[in-house]
Short mmCIF file of C-alpha atoms and ligand atoms in Angstrom, two decimals:
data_model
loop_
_atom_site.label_atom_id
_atom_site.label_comp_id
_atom_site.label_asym_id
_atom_site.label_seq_id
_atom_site.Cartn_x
_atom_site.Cartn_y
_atom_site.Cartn_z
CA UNK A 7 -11.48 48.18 22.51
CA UNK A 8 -11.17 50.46 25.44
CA UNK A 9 -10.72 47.53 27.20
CA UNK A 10 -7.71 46.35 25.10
CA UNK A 11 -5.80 49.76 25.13
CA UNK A 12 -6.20 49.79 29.04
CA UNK A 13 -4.54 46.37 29.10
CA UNK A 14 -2.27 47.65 26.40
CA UNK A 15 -1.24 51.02 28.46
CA UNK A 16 -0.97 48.80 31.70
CA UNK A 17 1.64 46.62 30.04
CA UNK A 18 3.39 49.54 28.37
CA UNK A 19 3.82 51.09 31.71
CA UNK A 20 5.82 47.61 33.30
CA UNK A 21 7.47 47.48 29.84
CA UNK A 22 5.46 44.50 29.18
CA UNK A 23 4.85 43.33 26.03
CA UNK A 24 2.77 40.34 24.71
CA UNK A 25 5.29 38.38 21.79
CA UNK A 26 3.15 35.51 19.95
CA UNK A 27 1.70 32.68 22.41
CA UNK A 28 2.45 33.82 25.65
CA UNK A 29 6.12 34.60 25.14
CA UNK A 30 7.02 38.23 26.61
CA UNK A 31 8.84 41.40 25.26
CA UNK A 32 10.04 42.52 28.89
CA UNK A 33 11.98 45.99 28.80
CA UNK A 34 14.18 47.83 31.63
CA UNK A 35 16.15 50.40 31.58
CA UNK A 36 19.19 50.03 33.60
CA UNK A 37 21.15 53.65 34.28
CA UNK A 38 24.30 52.26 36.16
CA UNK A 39 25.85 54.91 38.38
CA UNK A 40 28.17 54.93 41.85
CA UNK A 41 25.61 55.51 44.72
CA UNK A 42 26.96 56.01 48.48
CA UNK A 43 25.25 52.90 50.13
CA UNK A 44 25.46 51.74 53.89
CA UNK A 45 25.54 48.11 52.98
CA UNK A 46 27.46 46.84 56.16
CA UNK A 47 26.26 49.91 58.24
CA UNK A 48 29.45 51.70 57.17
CA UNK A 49 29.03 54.54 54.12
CA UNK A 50 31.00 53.29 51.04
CA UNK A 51 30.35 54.40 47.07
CA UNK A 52 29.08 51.26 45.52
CA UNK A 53 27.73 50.51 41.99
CA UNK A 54 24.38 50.90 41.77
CA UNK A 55 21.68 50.47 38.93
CA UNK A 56 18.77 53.27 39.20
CA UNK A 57 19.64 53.58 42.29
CA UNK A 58 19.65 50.54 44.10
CA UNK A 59 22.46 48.34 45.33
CA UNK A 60 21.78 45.25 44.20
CA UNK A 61 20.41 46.25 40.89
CA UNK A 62 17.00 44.86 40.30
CA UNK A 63 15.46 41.91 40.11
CA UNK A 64 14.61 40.74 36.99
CA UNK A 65 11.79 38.16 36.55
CA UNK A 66 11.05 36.51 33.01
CA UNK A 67 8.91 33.22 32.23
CA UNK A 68 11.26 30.78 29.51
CA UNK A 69 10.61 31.97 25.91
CA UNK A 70 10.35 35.89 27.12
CA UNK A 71 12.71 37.92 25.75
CA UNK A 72 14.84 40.84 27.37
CA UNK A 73 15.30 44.16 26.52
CA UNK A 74 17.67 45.84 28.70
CA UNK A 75 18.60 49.20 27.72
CA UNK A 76 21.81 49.74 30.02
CA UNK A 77 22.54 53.72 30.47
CA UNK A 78 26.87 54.49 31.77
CA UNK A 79 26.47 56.60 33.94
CA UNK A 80 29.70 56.93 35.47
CA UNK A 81 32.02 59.67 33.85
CA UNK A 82 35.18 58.21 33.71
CA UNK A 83 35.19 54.25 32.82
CA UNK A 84 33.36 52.36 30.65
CA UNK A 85 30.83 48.95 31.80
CA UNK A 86 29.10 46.15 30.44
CA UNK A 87 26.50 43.87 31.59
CA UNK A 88 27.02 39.66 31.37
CA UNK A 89 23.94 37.71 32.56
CA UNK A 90 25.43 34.76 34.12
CA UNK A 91 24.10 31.55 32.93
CA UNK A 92 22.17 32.50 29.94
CA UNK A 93 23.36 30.73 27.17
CA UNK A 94 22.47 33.67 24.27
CA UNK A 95 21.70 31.63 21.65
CA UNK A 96 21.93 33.66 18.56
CA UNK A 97 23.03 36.47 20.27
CA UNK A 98 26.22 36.34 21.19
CA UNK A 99 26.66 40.09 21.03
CA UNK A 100 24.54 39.90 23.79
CA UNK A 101 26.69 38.09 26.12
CA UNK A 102 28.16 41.44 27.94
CA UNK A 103 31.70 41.08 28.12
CA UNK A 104 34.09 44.00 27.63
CA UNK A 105 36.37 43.45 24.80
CA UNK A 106 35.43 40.23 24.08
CA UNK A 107 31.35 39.81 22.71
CA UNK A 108 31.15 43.64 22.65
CA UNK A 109 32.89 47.07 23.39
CA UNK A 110 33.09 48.64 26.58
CA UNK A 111 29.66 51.23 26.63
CA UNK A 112 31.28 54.24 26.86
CA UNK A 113 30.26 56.99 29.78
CA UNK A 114 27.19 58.59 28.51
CA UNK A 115 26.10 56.10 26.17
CA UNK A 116 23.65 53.33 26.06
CA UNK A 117 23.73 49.66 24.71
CA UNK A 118 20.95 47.71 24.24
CA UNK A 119 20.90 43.92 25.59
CA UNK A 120 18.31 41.83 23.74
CA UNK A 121 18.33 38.27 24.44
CA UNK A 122 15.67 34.86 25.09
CA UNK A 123 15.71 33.11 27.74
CA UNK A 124 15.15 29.65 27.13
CA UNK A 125 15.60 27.89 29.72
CA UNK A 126 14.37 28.13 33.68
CA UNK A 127 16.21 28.79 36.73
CA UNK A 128 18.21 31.19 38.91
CA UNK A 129 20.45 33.37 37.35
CA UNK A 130 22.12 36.49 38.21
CA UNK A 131 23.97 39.72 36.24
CA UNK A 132 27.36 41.37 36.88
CA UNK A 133 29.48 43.95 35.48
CA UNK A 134 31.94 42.26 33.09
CA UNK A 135 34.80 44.81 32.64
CA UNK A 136 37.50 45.64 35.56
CA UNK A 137 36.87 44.90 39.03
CA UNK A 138 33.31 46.42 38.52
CA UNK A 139 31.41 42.94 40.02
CA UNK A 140 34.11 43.84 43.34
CA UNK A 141 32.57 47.25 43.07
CA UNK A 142 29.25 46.05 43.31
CA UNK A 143 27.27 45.89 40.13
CA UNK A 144 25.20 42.74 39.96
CA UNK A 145 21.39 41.93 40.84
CA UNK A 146 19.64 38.90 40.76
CA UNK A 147 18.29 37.25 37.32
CA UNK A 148 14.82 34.55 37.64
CA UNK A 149 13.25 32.57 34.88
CA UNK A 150 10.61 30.99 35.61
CA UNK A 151 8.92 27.84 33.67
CA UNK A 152 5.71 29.34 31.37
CA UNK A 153 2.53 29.33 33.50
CA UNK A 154 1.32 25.95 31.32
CA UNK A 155 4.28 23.99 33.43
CA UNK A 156 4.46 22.97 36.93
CA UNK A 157 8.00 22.81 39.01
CA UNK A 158 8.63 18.86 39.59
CA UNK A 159 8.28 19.63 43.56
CA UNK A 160 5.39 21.51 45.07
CA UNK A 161 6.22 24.85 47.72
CA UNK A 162 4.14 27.59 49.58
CA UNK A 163 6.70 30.19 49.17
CA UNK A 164 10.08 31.01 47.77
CA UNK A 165 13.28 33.81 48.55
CA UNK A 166 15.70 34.38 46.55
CA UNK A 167 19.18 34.95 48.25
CA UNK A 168 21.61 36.77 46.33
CA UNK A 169 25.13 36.12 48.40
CA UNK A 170 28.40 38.62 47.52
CA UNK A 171 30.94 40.31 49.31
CA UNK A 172 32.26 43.58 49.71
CA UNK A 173 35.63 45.40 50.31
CA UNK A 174 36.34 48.25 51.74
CA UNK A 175 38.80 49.31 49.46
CA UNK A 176 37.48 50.67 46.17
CA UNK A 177 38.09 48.27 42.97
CA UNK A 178 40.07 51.34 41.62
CA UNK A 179 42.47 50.45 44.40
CA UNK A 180 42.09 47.11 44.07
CA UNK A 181 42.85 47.24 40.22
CA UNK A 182 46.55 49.63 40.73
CA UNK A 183 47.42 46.59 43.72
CA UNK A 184 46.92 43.96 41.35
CA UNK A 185 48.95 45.68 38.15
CA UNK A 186 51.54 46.63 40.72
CA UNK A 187 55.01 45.12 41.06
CA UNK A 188 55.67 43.48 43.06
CA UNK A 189 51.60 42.71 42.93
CA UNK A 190 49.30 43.60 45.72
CA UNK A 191 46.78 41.07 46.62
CA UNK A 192 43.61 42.26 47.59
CA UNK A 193 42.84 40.63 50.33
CA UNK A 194 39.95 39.05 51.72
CA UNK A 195 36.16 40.91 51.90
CA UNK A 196 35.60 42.91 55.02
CA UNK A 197 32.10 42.01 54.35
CA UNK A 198 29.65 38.69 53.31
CA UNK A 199 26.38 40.26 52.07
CA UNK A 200 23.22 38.50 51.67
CA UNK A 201 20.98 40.46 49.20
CA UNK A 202 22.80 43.40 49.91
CA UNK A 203 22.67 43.79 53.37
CA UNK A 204 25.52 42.18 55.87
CA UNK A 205 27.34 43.47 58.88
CA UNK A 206 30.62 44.44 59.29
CA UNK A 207 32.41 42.46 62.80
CA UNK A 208 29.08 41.60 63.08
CA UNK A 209 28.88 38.53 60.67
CA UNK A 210 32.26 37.29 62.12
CA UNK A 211 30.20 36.48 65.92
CA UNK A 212 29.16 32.59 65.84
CA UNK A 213 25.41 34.54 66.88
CA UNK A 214 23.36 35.77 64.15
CA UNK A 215 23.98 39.07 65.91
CA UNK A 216 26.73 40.07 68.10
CA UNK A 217 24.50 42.22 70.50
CA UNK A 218 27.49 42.72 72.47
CA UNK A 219 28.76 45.84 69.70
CA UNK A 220 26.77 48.74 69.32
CA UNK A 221 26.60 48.73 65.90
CA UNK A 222 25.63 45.16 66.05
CA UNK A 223 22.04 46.12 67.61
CA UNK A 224 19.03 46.28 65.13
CA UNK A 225 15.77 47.32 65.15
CA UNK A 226 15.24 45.96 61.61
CA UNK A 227 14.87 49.17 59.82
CA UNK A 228 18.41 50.11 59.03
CA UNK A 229 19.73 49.55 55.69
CA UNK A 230 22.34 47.00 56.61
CA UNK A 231 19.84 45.00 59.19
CA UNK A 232 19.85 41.46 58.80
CA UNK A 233 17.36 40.27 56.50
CA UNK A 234 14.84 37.87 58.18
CA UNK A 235 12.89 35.68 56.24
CA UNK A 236 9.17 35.10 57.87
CA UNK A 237 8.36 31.15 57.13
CA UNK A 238 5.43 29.18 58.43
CA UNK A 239 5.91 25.67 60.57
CA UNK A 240 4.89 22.67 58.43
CA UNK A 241 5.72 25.05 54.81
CA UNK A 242 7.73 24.21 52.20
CA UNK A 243 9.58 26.83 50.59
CA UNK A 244 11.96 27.29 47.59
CA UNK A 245 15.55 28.88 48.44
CA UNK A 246 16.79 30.06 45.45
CA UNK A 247 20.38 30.81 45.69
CA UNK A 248 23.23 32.38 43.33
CA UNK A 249 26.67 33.48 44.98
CA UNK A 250 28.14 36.61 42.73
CA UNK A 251 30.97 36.75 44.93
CA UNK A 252 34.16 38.06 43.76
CA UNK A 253 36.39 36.20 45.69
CA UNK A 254 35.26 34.20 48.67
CA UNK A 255 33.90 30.87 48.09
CA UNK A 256 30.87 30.50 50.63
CA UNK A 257 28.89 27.57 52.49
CA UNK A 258 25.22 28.42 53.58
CA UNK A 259 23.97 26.63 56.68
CA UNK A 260 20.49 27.41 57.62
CA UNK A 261 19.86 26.31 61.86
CA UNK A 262 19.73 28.83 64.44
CA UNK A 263 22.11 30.92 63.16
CA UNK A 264 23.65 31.57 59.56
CA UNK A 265 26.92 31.01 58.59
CA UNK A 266 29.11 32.15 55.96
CA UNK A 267 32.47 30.80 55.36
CA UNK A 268 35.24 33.82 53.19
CA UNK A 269 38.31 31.23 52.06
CA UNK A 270 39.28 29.04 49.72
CA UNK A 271 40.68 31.13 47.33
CA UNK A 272 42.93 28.60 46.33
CA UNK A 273 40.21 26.76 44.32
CA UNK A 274 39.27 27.83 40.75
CA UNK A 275 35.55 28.08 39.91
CA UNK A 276 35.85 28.01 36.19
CA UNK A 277 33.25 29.47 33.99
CA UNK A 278 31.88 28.99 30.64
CA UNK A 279 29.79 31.39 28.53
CA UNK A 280 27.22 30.30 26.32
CA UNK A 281 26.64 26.86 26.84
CA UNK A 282 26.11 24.38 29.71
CA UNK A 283 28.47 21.58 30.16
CA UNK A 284 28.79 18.06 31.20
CA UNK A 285 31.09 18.02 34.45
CA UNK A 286 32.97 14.20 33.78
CA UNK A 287 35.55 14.12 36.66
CA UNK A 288 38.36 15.59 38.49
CA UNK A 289 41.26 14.37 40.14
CA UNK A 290 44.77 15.16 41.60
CA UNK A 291 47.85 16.35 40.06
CA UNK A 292 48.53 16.31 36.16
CA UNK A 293 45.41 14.84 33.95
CA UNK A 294 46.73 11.50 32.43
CA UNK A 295 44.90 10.05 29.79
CA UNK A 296 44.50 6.85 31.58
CA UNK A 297 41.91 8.96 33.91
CA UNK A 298 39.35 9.10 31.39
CA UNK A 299 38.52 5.73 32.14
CA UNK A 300 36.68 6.85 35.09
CA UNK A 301 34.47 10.10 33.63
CA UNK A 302 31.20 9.73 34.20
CA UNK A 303 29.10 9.33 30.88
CA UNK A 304 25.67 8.38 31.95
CA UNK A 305 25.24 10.78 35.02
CA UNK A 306 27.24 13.76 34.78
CA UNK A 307 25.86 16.73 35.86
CA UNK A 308 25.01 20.00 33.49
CA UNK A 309 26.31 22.83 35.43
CA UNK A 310 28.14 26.33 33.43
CA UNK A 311 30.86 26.93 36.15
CA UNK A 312 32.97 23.83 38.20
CA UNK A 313 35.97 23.85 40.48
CA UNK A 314 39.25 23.26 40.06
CA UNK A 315 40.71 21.95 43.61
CA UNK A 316 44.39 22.97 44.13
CA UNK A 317 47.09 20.85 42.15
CA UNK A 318 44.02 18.90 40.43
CA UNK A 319 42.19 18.21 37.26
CA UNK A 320 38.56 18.55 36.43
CA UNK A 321 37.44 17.22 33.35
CA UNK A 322 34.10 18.76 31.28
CA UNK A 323 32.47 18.58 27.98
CA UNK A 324 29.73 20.52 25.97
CA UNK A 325 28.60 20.42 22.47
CA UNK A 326 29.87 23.65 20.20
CA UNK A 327 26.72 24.33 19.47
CA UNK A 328 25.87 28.25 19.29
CA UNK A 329 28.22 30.42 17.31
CA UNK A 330 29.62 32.79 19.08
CA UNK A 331 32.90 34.53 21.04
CA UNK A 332 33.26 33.03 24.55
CA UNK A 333 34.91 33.24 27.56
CA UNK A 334 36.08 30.33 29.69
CA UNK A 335 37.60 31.48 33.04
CA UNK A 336 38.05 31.50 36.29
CA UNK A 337 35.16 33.14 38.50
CA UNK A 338 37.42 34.87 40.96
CA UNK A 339 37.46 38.59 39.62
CA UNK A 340 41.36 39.22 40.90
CA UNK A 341 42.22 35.87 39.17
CA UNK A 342 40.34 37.03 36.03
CA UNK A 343 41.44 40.74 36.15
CA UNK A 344 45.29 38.63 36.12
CA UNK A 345 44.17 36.54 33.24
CA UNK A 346 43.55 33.60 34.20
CA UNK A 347 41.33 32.65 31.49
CA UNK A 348 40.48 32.01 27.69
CA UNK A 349 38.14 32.49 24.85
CA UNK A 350 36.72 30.31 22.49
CA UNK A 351 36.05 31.19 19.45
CA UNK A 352 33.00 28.74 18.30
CA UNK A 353 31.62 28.91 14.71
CA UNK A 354 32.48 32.51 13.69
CA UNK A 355 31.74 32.52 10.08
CA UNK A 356 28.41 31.55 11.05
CA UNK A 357 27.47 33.92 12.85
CA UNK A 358 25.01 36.62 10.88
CA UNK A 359 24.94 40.33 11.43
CA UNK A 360 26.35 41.61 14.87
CA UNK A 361 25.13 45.38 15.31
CA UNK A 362 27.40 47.72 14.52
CA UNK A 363 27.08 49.13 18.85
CA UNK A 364 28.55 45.87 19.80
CA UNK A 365 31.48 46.87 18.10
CA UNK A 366 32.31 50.16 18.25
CA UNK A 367 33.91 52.13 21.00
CA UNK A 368 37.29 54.21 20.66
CA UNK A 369 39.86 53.46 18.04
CA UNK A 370 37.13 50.93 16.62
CA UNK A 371 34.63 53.45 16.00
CA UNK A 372 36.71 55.86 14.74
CA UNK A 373 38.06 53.58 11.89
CA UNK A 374 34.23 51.99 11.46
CA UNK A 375 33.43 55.72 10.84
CA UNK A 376 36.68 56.37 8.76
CA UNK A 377 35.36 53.39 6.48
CA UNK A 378 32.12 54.51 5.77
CA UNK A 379 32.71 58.03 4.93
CA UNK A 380 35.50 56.51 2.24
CU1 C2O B 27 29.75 35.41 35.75
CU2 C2O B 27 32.45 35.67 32.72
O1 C2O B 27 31.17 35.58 34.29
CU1 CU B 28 40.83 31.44 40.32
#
C-alpha cells in the first residue's frame, strides 16, 4: 500500500497519470508570457512558456492523453495553442485556433487542452492567433509508439531538432506592416534557429562558425552557442526533425558544416487540420481535369501540409472523417495573417457537446451570459 501511494505521489508530481492499460493521463501547465531571451546572442522579448524559449518538450506514448492547462500571461492580447499534426479526433475544440475551433484565451485566463494522441511521430505546437508563432511561441511535440511496439528500424540514440526563425522586429510591428497600405512586407528572418539557439551574421559564414567576428567565438556555454550534438562512429541515430518556421522554407544538410537555406517564399506549404491526406499530384499552371489521369492512387504519400510551387497545382485527398471546424491554409504566418486560407466545416451537427470555454470570450460571453440569466 505504501508502496502504491509512493508510486502514486511520484506520478502525481510529473503529472502522470495511469488511464486503463497503459494509456497515460499526462498534465502540464503551460503559463505563456514574453521573456527577454538572447537567442541569436542579441537581447530580444520573445514568447516564452514557463519560462523557456522554446516551450517544452512534450513527450507522450500513442493512446496517452494530454492535459495542457495553458495560463495568458501577457496583459494585453489574447493566445491559443494548435498542436500541429494531431488530428483531435473528437475534440475538435481542442484544435487551438483563435476564432475558428475556440476563442482567443483572454489575458489572465486559462483554457484547458485535452486531447489523445493516436498516432506516433514528431509533432510540434505554435501559437495560433496573430503573428504569435513569428513571436516565438512553439516547442517541440513527440509521440512515441507504446512500449509493446518496436520502431521498424533499430538506433542507439535520437535528437530532436526543432528548426524556426526569428526577426528582429517584434510581430506587433510586423502585424501594423502587413495591415498597412500600401502593405509592408516583413521581410526575411535575421535569424535561422535550431532548437532555439542560432547566430546572428554568424549562420550566414559557409563555416559552422565565423571565428573571424567576435561575437561569432564560443565557448559553448552562452545561450545562443551552437548546439553540438555528441554521436559515436559506427551509431545509428534517429534525427527527428519539424521546421515551425514562419516564413523561410529551409534545407538541412548534415557534413562538416550545417546549412540552412531562408527563401522560397514564393511556394505555399498548405496545411490541413484534423486529418492526414493523400498528396495525388501537382503540376504547372491551371489544374485541368485531364491531369487527374496521372494522380497517384496506389502510392501517394499521407502527409498534413504539401507545397504549392509558384503558378502550379497540387492535388490531395482525405476522407471527412472527424467532425469538426478546420482550417486549411497556407503555413507561412504573413500569408496566413493576409488570409490566404479556408475552413472546412466537416460534420457539424455531429459533433456533441463543445465546452462552453471554447466558446466564450468578449461579445460571445457576454451574450452566453445574457442567455442564461434570461
Ligand atoms: Cu501549424 Cu494552422 O497550423
Ligand atoms: Cu503562402
Amino acid at each position: 500500500m505504501r508502496l502504491l501511494r509512493a508510486i502514486f505521489v511520484w506520478c502525481n508530481l510529473f503529472g502522470v497519470f495511469e488511464l486503463s492499460f497503459g494509456a497515460k493521463e499526462r498534465n502540464y501547465e503551460f503559463d505563456v508570457e514574453y521573456i527577454y531571451k538572447k537567442p541569436d546572442c542579441l537581447e530580444h522579448v520573445v514568447m516564452g512558456i514557463n519560462g523557456q524559449f522554446p516551450g517544452p518538450t512534450i513527450r507522450a506514448e500513442v493512446g496517452d492523453t494530454l492535459v495542457i492547462n495553458v495560463t495568458n500571461k501577457l496583459s494585453t492580447e489574447g493566445t491559443v495553442i494548435h498542436w500541429h499534426g494531431i488530428r483531435q479526433r473528437g475534440t475538435p475544440w481542442a484544435d487551438g485556433t483563435a476564432a475558428i475551433s475556440q476563442c482567443a484565451i483572454n489575458p489572465g485566463e486559462t483554457f484547458q487542452y485535452k486531447f489523445e494522441v493516436d498516432k506516433s511521430g514528431t509533432y510540434f505546437y505554435h501559437g495560433h492567433y496573430g503573428m504569435q508563432r513569428a513571436a516565438g511561441l512553439y516547442g517541440s511535440l513527440i509521440v512515441d509508439l507504446p512500449k509493446s511496439q518496436r520502431e521498424p528500424f533499430h538506433y542507439d540514440g535520437e535528437f530532436n531538432l526543432l528548426l524556426s526563425d526569428l526577426w528582429h522586429t517584434s510581430s506587433h510591428e510586423q502585424e501594423v506592416g502587413l495591415s498597412s497600405a500600401p502593405m509592408r512586407w516583413i521581410g526575411e528572418p535575421q535569424t535561422l534557429l535550431i532548437n532555439g539557439r542560432g547566430q546572428f551574421n554568424c549562420s550566414l559564414a559557409a563555416k559552422f562558425v565565423n571565428t573571424t567576428l567576435p561575437q561569432c567565438n564560443f565557448k559553448g556555454d552562452e545561450e545562443c552557442a551552437p548546439e553540438i550534438l555528441q554521436v559515436k562512429p559506427k551509431k545509428t541515430y534517429r534525427i527527428r526533425i519539424a521546421s515551425t518556421t514562419s516564413l523561410a522554407s529551409l534545407n538541412l544538410a548534415i557534413s562538416n558544416a550545417n546549412q540552412l537555406h531562408g527563401n522560397g517564399s514564393e511556394i505555399h506549404p498548405w496545411h490541413l487540420h484534423g486529418h492526414d491526406f493523400w498528396v495525388l499530384g501537382y503540376g504547372e499552371g491551371k489544374f485541368k481535369p485531364l491531369d487527374a489521369k496521372s494522380f497517384n492512387l496506389t502510392r501517394a504519400p499521407l502527409r498534413n501540409t504539401v507545397v504549392v510551387f509558384p503558378y502550379g497545382w497540387t492535388a490531395l485527398r482525405f476522407k471527412a472523417d472527424n467532425p469538426g471546424v478546420w482550417a486549411f491554409h497556407c503555413h507561412i504566418e504573413p500569408h496566413l495573417h493576409m488570409g490566404m486560407g479556408v475552413i472546412f466545416a466537416e460534420g457539424v451537427h455531429k459533433i456533441r457537446k463543445v465546452p462552453t470555454e471554447a466558446l466564450t470570450c468578449g461579445a460571445t460571453a457576454k451574450m452566453l451570459l445574457n442567455d442564461t440569466l434570461h
